[in-house]
Short mmCIF file of C-alpha atoms in Angstrom, two decimals:
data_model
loop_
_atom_site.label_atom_id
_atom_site.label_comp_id
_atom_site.label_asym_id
_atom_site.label_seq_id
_atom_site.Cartn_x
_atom_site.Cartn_y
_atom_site.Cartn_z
CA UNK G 805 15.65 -5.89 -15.91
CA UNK G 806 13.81 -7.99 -18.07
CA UNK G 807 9.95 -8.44 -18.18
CA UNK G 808 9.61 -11.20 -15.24
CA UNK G 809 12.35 -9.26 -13.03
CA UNK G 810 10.43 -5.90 -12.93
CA UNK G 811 7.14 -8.25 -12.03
CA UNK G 812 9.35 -9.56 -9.34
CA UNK G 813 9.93 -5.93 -8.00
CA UNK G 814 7.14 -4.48 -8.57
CA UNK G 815 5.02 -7.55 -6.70
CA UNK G 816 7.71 -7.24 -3.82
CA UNK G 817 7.52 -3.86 -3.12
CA UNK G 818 3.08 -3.65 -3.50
CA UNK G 819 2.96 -6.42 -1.16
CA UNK G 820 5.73 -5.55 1.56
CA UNK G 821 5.52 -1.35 0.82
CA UNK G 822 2.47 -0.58 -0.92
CA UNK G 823 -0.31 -2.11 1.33
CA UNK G 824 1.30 -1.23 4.45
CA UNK G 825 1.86 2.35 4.24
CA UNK G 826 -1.31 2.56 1.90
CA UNK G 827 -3.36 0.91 5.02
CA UNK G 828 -0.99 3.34 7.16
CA UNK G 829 -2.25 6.79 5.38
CA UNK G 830 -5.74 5.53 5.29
CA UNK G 831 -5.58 5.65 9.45
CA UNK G 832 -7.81 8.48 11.00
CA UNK G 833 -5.08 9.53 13.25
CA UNK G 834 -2.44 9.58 10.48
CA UNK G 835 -4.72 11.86 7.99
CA UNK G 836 -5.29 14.31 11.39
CA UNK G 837 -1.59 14.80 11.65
CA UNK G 838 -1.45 15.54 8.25
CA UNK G 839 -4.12 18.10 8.17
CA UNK G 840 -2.34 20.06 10.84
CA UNK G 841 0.74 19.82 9.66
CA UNK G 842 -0.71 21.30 6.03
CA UNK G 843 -2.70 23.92 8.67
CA UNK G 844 0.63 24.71 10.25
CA UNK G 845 2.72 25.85 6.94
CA UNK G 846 1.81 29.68 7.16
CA UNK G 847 2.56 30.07 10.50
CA UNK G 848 5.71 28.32 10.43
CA UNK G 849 6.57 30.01 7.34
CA UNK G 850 5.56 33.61 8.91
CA UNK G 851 7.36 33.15 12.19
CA UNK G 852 10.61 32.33 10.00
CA UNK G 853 11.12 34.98 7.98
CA UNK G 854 11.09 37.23 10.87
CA UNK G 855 14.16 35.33 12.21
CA UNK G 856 15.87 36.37 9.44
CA UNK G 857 15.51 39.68 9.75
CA UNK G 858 17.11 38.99 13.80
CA UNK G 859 20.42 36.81 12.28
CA UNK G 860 21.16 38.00 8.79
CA UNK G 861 24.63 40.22 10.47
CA UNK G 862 25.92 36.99 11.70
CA UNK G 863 25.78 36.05 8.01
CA UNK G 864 26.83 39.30 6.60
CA UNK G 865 28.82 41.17 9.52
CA UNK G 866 29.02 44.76 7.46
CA UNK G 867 25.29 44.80 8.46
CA UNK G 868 26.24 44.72 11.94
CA UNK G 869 26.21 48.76 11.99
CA UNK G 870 23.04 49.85 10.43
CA UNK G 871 20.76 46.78 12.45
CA UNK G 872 22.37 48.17 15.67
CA UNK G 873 20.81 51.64 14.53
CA UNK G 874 17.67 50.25 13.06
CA UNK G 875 16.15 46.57 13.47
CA UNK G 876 18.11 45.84 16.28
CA UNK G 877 15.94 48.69 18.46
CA UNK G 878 12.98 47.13 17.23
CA UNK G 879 13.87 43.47 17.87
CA UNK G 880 11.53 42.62 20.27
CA UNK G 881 8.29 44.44 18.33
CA UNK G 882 8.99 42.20 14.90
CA UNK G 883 10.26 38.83 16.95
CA UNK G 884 6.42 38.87 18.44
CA UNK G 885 5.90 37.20 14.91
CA UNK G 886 8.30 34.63 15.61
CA UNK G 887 6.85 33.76 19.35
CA UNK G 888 3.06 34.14 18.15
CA UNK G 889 3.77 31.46 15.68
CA UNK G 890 7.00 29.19 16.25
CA UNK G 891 6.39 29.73 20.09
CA UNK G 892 2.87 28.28 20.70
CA UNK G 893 2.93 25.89 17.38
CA UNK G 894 1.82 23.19 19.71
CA UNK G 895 -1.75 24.94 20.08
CA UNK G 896 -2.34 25.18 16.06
CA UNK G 897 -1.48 21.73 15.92
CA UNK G 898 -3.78 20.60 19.05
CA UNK G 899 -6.72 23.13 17.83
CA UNK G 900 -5.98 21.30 13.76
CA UNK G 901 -5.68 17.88 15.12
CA UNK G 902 -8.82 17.95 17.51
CA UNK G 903 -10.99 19.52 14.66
CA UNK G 904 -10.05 17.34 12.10
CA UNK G 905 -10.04 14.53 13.92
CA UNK G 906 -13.78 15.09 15.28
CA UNK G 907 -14.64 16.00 11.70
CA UNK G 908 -13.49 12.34 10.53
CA UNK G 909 -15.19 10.71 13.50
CA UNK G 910 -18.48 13.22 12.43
CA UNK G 911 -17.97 11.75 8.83
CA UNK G 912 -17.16 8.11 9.34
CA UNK G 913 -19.03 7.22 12.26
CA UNK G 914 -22.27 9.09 11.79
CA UNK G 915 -21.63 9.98 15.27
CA UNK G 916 -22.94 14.06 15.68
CA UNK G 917 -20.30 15.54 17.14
CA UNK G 918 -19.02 19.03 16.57
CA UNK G 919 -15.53 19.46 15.12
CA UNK G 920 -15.37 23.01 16.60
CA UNK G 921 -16.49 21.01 20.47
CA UNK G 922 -13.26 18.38 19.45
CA UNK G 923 -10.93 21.23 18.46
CA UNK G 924 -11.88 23.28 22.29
CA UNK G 925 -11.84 19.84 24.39
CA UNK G 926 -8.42 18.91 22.60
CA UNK G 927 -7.27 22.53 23.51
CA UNK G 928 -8.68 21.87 27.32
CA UNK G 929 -6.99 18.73 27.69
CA UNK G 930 -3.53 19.46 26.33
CA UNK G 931 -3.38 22.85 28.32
CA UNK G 932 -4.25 21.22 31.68
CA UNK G 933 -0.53 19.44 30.61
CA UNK G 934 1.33 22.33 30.55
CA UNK G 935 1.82 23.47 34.29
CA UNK G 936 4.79 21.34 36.08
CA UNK G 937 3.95 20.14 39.66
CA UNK G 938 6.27 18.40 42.03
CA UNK G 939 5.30 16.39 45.46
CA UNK G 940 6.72 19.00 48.20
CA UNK G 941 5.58 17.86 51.74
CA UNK G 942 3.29 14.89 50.98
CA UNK G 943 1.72 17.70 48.47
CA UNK G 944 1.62 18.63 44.82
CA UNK G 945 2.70 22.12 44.20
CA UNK G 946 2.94 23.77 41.09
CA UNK G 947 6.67 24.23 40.59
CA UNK G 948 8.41 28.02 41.02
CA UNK G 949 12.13 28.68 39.88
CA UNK G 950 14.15 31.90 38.76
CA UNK G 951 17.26 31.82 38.38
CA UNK G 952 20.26 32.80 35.86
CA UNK G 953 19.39 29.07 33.98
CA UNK G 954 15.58 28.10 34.13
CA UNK G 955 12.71 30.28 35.09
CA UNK G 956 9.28 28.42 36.12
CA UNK G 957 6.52 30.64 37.50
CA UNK G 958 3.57 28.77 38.68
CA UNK G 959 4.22 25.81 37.06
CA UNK G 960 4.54 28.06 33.41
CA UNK G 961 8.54 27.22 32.24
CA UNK G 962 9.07 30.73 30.40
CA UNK G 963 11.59 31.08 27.74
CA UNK G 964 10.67 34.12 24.93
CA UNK G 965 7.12 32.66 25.42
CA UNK G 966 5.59 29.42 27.36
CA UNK G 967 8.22 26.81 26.50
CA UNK G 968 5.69 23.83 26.50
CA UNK G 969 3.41 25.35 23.92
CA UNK G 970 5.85 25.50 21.76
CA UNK G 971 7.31 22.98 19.44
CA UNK G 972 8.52 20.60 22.27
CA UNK G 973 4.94 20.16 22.70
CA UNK G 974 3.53 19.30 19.99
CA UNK G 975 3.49 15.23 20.41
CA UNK G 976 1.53 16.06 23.66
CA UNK G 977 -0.88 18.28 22.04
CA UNK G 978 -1.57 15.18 19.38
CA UNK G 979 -1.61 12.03 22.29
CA UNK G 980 -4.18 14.37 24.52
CA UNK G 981 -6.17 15.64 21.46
CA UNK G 982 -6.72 12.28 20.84
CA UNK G 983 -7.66 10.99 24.15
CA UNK G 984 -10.07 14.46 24.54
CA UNK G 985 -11.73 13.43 21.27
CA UNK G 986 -12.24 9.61 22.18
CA UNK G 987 -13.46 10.38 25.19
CA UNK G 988 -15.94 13.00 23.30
CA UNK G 989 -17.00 10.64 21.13
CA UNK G 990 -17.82 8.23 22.91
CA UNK G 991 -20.14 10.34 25.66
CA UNK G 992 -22.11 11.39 21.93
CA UNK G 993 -22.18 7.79 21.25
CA UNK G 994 -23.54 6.31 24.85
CA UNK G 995 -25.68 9.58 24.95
CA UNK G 996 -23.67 10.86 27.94
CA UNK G 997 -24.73 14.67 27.37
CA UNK G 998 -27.26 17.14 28.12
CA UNK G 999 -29.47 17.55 25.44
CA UNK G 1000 -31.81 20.66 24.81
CA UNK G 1001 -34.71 20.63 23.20
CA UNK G 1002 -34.73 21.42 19.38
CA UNK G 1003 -35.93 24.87 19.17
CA UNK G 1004 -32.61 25.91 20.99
CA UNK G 1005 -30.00 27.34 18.40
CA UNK G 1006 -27.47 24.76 17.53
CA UNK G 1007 -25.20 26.66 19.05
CA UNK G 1008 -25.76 27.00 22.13
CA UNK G 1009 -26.96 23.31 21.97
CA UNK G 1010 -23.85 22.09 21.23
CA UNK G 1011 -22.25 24.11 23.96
CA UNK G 1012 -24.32 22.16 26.37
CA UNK G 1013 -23.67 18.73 24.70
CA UNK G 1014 -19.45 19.37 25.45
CA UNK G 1015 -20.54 20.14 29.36
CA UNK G 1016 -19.99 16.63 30.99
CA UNK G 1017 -17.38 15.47 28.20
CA UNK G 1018 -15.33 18.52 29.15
CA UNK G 1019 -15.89 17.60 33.09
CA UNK G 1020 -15.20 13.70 32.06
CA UNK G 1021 -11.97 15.08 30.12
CA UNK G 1022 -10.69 17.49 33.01
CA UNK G 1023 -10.72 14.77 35.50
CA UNK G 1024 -9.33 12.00 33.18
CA UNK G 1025 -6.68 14.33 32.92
CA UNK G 1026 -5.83 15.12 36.13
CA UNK G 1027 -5.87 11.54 37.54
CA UNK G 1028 -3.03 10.87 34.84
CA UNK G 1029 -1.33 13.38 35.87
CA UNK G 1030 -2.03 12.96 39.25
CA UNK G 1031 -0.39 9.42 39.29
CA UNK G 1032 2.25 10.37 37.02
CA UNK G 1033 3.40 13.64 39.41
CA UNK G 1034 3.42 11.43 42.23
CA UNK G 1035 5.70 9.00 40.05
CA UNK G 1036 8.21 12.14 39.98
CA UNK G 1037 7.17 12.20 36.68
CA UNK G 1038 4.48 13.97 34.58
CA UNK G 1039 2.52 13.08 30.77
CA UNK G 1040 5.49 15.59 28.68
CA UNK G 1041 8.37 13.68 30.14
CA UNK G 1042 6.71 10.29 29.47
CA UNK G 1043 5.55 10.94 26.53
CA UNK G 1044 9.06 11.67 25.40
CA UNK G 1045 10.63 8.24 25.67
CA UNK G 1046 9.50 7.07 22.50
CA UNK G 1047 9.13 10.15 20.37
CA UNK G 1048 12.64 10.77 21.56
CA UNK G 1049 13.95 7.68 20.40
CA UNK G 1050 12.50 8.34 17.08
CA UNK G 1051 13.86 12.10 16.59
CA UNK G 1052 17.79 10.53 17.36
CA UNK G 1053 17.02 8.22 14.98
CA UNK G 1054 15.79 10.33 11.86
CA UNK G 1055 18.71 12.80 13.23
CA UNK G 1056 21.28 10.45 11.77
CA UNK G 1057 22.85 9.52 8.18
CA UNK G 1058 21.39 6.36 8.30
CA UNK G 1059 18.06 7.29 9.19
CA UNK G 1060 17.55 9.48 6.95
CA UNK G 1061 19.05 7.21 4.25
CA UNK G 1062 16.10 4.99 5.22
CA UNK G 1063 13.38 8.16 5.14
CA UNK G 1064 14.61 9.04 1.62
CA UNK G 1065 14.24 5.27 0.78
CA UNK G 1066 11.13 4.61 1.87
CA UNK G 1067 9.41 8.36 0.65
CA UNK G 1068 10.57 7.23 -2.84
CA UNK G 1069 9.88 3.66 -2.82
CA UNK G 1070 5.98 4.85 -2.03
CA UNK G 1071 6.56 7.03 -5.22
CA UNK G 1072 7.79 4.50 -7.73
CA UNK G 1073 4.28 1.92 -6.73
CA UNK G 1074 2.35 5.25 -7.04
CA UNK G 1075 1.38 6.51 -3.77
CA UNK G 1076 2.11 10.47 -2.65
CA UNK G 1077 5.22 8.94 -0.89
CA UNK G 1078 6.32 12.50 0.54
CA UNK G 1079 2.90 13.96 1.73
CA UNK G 1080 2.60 10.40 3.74
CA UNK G 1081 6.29 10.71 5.04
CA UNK G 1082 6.75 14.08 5.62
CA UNK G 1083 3.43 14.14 8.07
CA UNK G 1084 5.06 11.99 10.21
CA UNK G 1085 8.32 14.12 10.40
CA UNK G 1086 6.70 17.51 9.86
CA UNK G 1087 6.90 17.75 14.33
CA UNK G 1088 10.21 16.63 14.38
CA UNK G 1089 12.14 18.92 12.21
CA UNK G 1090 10.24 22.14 13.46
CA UNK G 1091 11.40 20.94 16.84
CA UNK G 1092 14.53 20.64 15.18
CA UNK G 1093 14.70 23.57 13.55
CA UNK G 1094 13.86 25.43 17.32
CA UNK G 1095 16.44 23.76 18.59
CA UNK G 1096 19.30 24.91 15.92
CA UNK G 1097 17.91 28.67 16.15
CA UNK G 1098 19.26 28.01 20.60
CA UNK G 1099 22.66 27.05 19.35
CA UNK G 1100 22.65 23.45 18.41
CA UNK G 1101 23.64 21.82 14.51
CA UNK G 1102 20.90 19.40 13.35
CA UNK G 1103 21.15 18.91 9.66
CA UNK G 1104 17.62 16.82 9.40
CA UNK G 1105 15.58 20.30 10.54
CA UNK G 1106 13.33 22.80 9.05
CA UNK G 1107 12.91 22.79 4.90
CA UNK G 1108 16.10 20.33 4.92
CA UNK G 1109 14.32 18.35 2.13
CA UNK G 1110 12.92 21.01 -0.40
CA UNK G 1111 16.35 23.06 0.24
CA UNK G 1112 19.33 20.15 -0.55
CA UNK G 1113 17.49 17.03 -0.82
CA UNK G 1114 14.75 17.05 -3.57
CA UNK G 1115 15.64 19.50 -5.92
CA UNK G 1116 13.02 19.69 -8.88
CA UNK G 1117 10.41 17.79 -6.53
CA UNK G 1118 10.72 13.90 -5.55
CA UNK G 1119 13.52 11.96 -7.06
CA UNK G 1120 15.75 15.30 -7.23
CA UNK G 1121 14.64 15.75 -10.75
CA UNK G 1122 15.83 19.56 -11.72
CA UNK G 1123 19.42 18.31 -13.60
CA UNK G 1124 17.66 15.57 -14.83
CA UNK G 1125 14.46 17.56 -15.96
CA UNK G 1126 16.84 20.59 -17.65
CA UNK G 1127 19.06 17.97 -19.69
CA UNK G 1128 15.96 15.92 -21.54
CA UNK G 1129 14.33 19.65 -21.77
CA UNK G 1130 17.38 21.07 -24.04
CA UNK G 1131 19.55 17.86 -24.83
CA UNK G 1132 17.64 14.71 -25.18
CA UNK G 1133 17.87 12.85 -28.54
CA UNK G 1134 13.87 11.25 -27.92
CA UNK G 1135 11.06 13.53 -29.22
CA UNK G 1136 9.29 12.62 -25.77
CA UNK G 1137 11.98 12.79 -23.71
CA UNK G 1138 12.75 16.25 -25.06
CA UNK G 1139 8.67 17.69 -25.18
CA UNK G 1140 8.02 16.50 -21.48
CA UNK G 1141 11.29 18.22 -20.41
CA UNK G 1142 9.91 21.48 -22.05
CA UNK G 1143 6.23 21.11 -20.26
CA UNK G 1144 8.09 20.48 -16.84
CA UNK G 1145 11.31 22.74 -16.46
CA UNK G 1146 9.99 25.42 -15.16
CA UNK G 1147 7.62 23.62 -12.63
CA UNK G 1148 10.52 21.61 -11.31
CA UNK G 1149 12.30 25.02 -10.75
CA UNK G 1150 9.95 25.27 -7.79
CA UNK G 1151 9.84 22.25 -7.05
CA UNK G 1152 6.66 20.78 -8.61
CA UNK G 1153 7.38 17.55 -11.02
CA UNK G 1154 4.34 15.77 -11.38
CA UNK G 1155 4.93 15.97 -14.71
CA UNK G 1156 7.76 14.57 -14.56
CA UNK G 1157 6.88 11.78 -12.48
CA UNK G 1158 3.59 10.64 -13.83
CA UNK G 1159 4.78 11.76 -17.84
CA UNK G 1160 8.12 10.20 -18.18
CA UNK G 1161 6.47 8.26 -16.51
CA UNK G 1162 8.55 7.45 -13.04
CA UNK G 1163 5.69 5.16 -11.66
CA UNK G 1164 6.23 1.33 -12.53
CA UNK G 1165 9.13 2.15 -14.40
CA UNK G 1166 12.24 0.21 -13.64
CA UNK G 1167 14.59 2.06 -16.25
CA UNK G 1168 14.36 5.58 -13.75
CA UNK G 1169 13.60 3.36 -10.35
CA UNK G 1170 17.37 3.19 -9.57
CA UNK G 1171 18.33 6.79 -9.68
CA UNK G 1172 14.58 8.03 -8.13
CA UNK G 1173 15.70 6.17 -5.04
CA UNK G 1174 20.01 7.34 -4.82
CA UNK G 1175 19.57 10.71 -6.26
CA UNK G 1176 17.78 12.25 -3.11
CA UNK G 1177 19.88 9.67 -1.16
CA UNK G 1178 23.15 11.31 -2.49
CA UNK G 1179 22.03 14.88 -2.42
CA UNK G 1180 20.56 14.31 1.35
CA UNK G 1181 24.27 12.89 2.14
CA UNK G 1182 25.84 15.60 0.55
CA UNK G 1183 23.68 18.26 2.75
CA UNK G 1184 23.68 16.28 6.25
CA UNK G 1185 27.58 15.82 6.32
CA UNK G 1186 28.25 19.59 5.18
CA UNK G 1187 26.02 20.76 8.13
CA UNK G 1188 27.45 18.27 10.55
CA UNK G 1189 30.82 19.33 9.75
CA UNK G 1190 29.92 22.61 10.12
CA UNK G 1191 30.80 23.51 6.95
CA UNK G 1192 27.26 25.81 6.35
CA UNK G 1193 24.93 26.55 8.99
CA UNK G 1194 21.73 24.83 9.99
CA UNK G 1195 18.35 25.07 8.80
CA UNK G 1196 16.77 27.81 11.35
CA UNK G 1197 14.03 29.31 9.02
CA UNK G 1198 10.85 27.50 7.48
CA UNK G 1199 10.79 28.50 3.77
CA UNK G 1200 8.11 28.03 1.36
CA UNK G 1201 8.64 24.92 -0.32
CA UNK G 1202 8.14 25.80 -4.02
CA UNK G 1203 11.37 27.93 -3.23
CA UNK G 1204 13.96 27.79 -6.15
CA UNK G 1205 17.33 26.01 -5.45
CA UNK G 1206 20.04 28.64 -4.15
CA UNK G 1207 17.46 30.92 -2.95
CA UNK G 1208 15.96 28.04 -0.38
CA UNK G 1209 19.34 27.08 1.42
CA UNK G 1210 19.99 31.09 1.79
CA UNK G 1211 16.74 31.80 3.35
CA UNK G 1212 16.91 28.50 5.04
CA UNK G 1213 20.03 28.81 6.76
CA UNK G 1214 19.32 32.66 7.66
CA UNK G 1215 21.22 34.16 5.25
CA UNK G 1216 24.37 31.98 4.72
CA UNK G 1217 25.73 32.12 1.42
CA UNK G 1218 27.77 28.92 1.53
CA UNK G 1219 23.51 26.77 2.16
CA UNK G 1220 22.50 28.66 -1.17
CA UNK G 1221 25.78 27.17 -2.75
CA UNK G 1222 25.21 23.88 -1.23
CA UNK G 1223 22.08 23.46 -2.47
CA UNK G 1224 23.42 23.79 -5.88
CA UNK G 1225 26.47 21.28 -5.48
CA UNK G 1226 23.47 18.92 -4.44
CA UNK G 1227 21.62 19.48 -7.65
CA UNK G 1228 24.35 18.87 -9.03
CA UNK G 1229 25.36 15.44 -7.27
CA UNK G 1230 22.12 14.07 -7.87
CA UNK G 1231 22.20 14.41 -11.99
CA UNK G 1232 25.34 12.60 -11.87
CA UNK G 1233 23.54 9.83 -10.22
CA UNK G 1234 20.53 10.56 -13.15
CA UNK G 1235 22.58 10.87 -15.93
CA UNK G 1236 23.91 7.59 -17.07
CA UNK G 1237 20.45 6.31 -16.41
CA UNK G 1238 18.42 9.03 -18.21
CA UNK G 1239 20.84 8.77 -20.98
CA UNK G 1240 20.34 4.92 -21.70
CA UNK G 1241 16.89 5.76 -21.41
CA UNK G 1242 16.65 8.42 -23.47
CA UNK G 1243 18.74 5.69 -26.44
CA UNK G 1244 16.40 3.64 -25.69
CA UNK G 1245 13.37 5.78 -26.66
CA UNK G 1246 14.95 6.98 -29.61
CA UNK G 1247 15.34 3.98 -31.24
CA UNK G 1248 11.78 3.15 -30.50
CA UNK G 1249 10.87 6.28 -32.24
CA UNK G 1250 13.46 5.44 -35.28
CA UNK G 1251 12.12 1.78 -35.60
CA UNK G 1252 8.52 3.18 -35.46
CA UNK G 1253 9.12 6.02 -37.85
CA UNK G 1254 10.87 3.59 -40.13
CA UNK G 1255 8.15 1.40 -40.11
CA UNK G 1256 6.14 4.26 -41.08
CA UNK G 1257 7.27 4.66 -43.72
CA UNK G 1258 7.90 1.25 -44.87
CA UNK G 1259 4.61 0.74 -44.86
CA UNK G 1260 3.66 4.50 -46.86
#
């Protein structure tokens, strides 16, 4: 590309990439989801590596004798992890969401409500959700089935926990969060509240001021629901639709050809590209990675990015990183190599990305954008083929390559060996790039030093 071409691209992609998704992070809601995605991590992470602990004979069958003698007797003591965490994620998210998002509306506003009032009206609202009702007899009755299939109790659907507060929940726990917290807001606002007088502890004063927006919340609840049940219908099922639509479509190649694209095209114009994307899609591939734990074979699920796709951090980066690190010809090339090889081991390549530098720089834009694009092909068609299991366990994502698709995939061998064959697929993609790059910089550094000393 030549000087008025990468003006061109760079122009294109801050007017029809930049602004839009900047304006889109920037959005109250958006920076909510975030925070309780971010809040969610430990719990996700603790209620995973119990799991393995439950599958690791299927992996390794000569296990199968001592676990029968020993963890297996104790399976449903250590699982309580697994259900206290993966089972009811929906409530850390509503609890995250409705606190942070009263926080911002605290901070932005001016408006004085409580974050801890936001995160309990949130919790009120989504839980009133929960319990299935059905129109029996010109009534609505909380719904009651056991049998060998399904097993409802009072309107609770129970499955190793409350089914709905799990991760099937979790876009109803955001959409009523947010309607609990509006409707909070705007009772502070309007001056809809008891108020006490000032030498009552704040407190108890706040207590008083969530009294008629939990009563306003309750019943705006229950006349949604209301019409909705008698709709043969109810909030979780319409709710669904849409945020349906949108897990199929991530679920396939092409869609998550497109997430890659779009979390690296933020990148290359400067924005935090994968903390902006992977908000969005943090609810969808826990669900996901629920769902493949029950039986099914999602590839786009669980750590499916930090295990196969972006190896070294954003862009793939590891191959790339270890060859200007040991084998680069440039003096910079070769020292930022050095400084970041062992970050982008786990994962971390800041330095990479703002020291090569990858930002506004068209010589490394091509291969930033198909390297995770190849490696993410690579891993999605070796799980749909059923070639190595699923993602079923959430694994810290600073988690070297290898190590990450074992723990991942509960303890399959063949995930830790994929994750290195898509290491390895993405430097191919870097290398004839980095390499004209790296020619490039050491002539610059030749024609500089001979004009050094030229001029001594």
């Amino acid at each position: 590309m030549d000087n008025g071409e990468n003006s061109k691209f760079f122009k294109f992609m801050n007017a029809h990439l930049m602004g839009p998704m900047g304006k889109l992070a920037s959005f109250r809601i958006v920076r909510a989801v975030m925070a309780a995605g971010m809040a969610s991590i430990p719990f996700t992470i603790v209620g995973s590596m119990v799991l393995i602990i439950s599958v690791l004979p299927q992996s390794f069958p000569v296990l199968q004798g001592f676990w029968s003698v020993s963890f297996d007797r104790i399976n449903d003591l250590y699982m309580l992890a697994n259900t206290a965490t993966m089972g009811v994620l929906a409530l850390y998210f509503c609890l995250v969401f409705g606190y942070e998002y009263t926080r911002i509306q605290q901070s932005e506003e001016q408006v004085e409500v409580s974050p801890i009032n936001g995160a309990l009206l949130s919790l009120l609202a989504f839980m009133m959700c929960v319990p299935e009702l059905m129109m029996k007899n010109g009534a609505m009755k909380l719904i009651n089935i056991n049998n060998k299939t399904q097993t409802i109790l009072a309107g609770w659907e129970m499955n190793n926990g409350v089914t709905r507060i799990g991760t099937t929940g979790i876009f109803t726990a955001i959409i009523m969060s947010i309607l609990a917290v509006k409707i909070y807001t705007a009772c502070v606002k309007h001056n809809i509240t008891i108020k006490l007088p000032a030498a009552v502890p704040t407190g108890v004063a706040n207590a008083f001021t969530a009294l008629i927006p939990a009563a306003l919340i309750a019943f705006s609840v229950m006349v949604i629901t209301g019409v909705l049940v008698a709709l043969n219908t109810d909030i979780y099922k319409v709710i669904a639709v849409p945020f349906s639509f949108v897990t199929n479509l991530t679920n396939t190649w092409l869609g998550i050809m497109v997430i890659y694209f779009i979390m690296h095209a933020l990148w290359i114009v400067g924005i935090h590209g994968a903390t902006i994307v992977t908000s969005f899609l943090t609810p969808i591939v826990l669900s996901n990675m629920v769902a493949n734990t029950k039986g099914a074979n999602i590839p786009f699920a669980g750590e499916f990015n930090n295990c196969f796709v972006t190896i070294g951090g954003s862009g793939a980066t590891l191959g790339m990183c270890i060859f200007i690190a040991f084998f680069a010809k440039s003096e910079q090339l070769g020292a930022i190599g050095k400084a970041a090889v062992v970050p982008a081991l786990f994962n971390i390549n800041e330095p990479i990305i703002f020291g090569l530098p990858i930002v506004y720089n068209p010589y490394v834009a091509v291969p930033f954008f198909l390297a995770p694009m190849t490696s993410a092909s690579v891993a999605y068609f070796a799980i749909k083929f059923h070639m190595v299991k699923p993602p079923i366990v959430q694994v810290p994502w600073p988690t070297p390559v290898g190590m990450s698709g074992f723990m991942g995939a509960g303890g399959d061998w063949r995930a830790a060996v994929l994750g290195i064959v898509c290491a390895l697929a993405a430097f191919v993609i870097w290398f004839p790039f980095i390499k004209m790059y790296d020619n490039k910089l050491h002539a610059d550094e030749n024609a500089k030093a001979a004009e050094l000393a030229k001029a001594a």
